[in-house]
CSV table of C-alpha atoms in Angstrom, one decimal:
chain,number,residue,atom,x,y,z
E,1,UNK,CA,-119.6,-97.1,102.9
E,2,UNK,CA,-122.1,-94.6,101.9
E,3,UNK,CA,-125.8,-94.9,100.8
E,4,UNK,CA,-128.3,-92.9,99.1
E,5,UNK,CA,-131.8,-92.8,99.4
E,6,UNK,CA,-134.6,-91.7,96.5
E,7,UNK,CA,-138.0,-92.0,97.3
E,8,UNK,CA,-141.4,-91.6,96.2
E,9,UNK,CA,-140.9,-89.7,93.0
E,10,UNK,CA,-142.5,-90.3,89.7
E,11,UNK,CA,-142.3,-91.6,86.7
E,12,UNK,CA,-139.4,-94.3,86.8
E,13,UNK,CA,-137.1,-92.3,84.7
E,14,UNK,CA,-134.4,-91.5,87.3
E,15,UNK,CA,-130.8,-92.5,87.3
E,16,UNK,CA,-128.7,-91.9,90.3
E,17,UNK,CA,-124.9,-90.8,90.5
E,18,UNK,CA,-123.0,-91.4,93.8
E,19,UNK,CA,-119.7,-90.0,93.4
E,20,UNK,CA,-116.6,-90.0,96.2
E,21,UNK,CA,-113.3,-87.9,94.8
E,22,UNK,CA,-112.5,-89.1,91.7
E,23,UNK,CA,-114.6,-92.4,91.7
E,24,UNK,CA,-118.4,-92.4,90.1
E,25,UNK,CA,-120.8,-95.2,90.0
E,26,UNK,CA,-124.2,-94.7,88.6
E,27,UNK,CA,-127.6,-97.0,89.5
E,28,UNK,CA,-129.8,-97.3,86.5
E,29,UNK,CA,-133.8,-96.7,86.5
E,30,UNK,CA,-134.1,-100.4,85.9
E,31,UNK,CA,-133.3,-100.8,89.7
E,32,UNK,CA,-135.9,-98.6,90.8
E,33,UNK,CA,-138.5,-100.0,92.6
E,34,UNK,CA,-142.0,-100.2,91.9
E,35,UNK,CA,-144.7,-99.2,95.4
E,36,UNK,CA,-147.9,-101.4,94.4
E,37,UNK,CA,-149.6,-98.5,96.9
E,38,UNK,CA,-149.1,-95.3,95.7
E,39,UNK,CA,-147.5,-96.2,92.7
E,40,UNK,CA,-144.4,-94.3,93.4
E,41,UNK,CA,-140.5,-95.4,92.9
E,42,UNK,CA,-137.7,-95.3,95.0
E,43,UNK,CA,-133.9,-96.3,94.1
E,44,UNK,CA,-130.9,-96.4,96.3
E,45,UNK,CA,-127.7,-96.9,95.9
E,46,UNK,CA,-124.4,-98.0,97.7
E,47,UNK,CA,-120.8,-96.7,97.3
E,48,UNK,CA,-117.9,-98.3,98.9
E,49,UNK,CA,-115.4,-95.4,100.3
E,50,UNK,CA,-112.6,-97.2,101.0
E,51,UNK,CA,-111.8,-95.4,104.3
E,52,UNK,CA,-111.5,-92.1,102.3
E,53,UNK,CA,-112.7,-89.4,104.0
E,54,UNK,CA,-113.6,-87.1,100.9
E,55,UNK,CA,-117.0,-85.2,99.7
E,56,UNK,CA,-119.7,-87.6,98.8
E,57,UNK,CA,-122.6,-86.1,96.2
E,58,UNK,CA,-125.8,-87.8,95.4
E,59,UNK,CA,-127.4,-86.4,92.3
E,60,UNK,CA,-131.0,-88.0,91.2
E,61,UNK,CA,-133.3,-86.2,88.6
E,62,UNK,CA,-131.5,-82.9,88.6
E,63,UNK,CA,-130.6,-82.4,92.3
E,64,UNK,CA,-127.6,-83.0,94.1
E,65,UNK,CA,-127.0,-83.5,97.7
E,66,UNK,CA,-123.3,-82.5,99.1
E,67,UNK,CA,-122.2,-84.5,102.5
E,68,UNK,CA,-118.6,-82.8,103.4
E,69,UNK,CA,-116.0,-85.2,104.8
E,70,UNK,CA,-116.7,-83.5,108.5
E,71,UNK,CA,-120.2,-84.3,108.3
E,72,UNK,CA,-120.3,-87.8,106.9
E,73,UNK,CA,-120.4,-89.3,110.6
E,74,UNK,CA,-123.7,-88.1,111.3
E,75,UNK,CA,-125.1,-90.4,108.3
E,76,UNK,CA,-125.8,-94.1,107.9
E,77,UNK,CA,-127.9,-93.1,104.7
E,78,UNK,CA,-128.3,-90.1,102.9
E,79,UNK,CA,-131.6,-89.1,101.9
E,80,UNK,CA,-131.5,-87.3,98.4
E,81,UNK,CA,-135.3,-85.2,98.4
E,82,UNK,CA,-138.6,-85.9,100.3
E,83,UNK,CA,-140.7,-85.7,97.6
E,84,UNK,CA,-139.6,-85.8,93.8
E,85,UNK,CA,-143.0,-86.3,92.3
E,86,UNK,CA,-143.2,-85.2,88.8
């Protein structure tokens, strides 16, 4: 399984797009979110992989992150950016 991570960004209008091969699934704004203390969103999003051991991407708000098959070991979730405040 594989997981992303979007955090802190603003405004709410962010959809993410996990993809795995040939397979895409897509989390909507509507699941963003909402922190009451900083008034920032965060979405995440879970992809089931199937035992496949091809390229995951995350893509939020115009960025993408890339997680080679090699490398996927070293994640149990995969943080998209730090900081996407608008």
């Amino acid at each position: 399984m594989a997981a992303c991570l979007a955090t802190d960004y603003f405004p709410k209008s962010y959809n993410m797009t996990m993809s795995v091969g040939d397979k895409e699934e897509t989390q909507s704004e509507s699941n963003a979110l909402l922190s009451i203390i900083d008034r920032s969103y965060s979405l995440f999003g879970f992809f089931t992989t199937q035992g496949t051991r091809e390229e995951i991407s995350c893509a939020v708000g115009g960025e993408t992150k890339e997680f080679p098959a090699a490398d996927q070991s070293q994640y149990s979730c995969i943080q998209v950016e730090d900081n996407m405040a608008a």
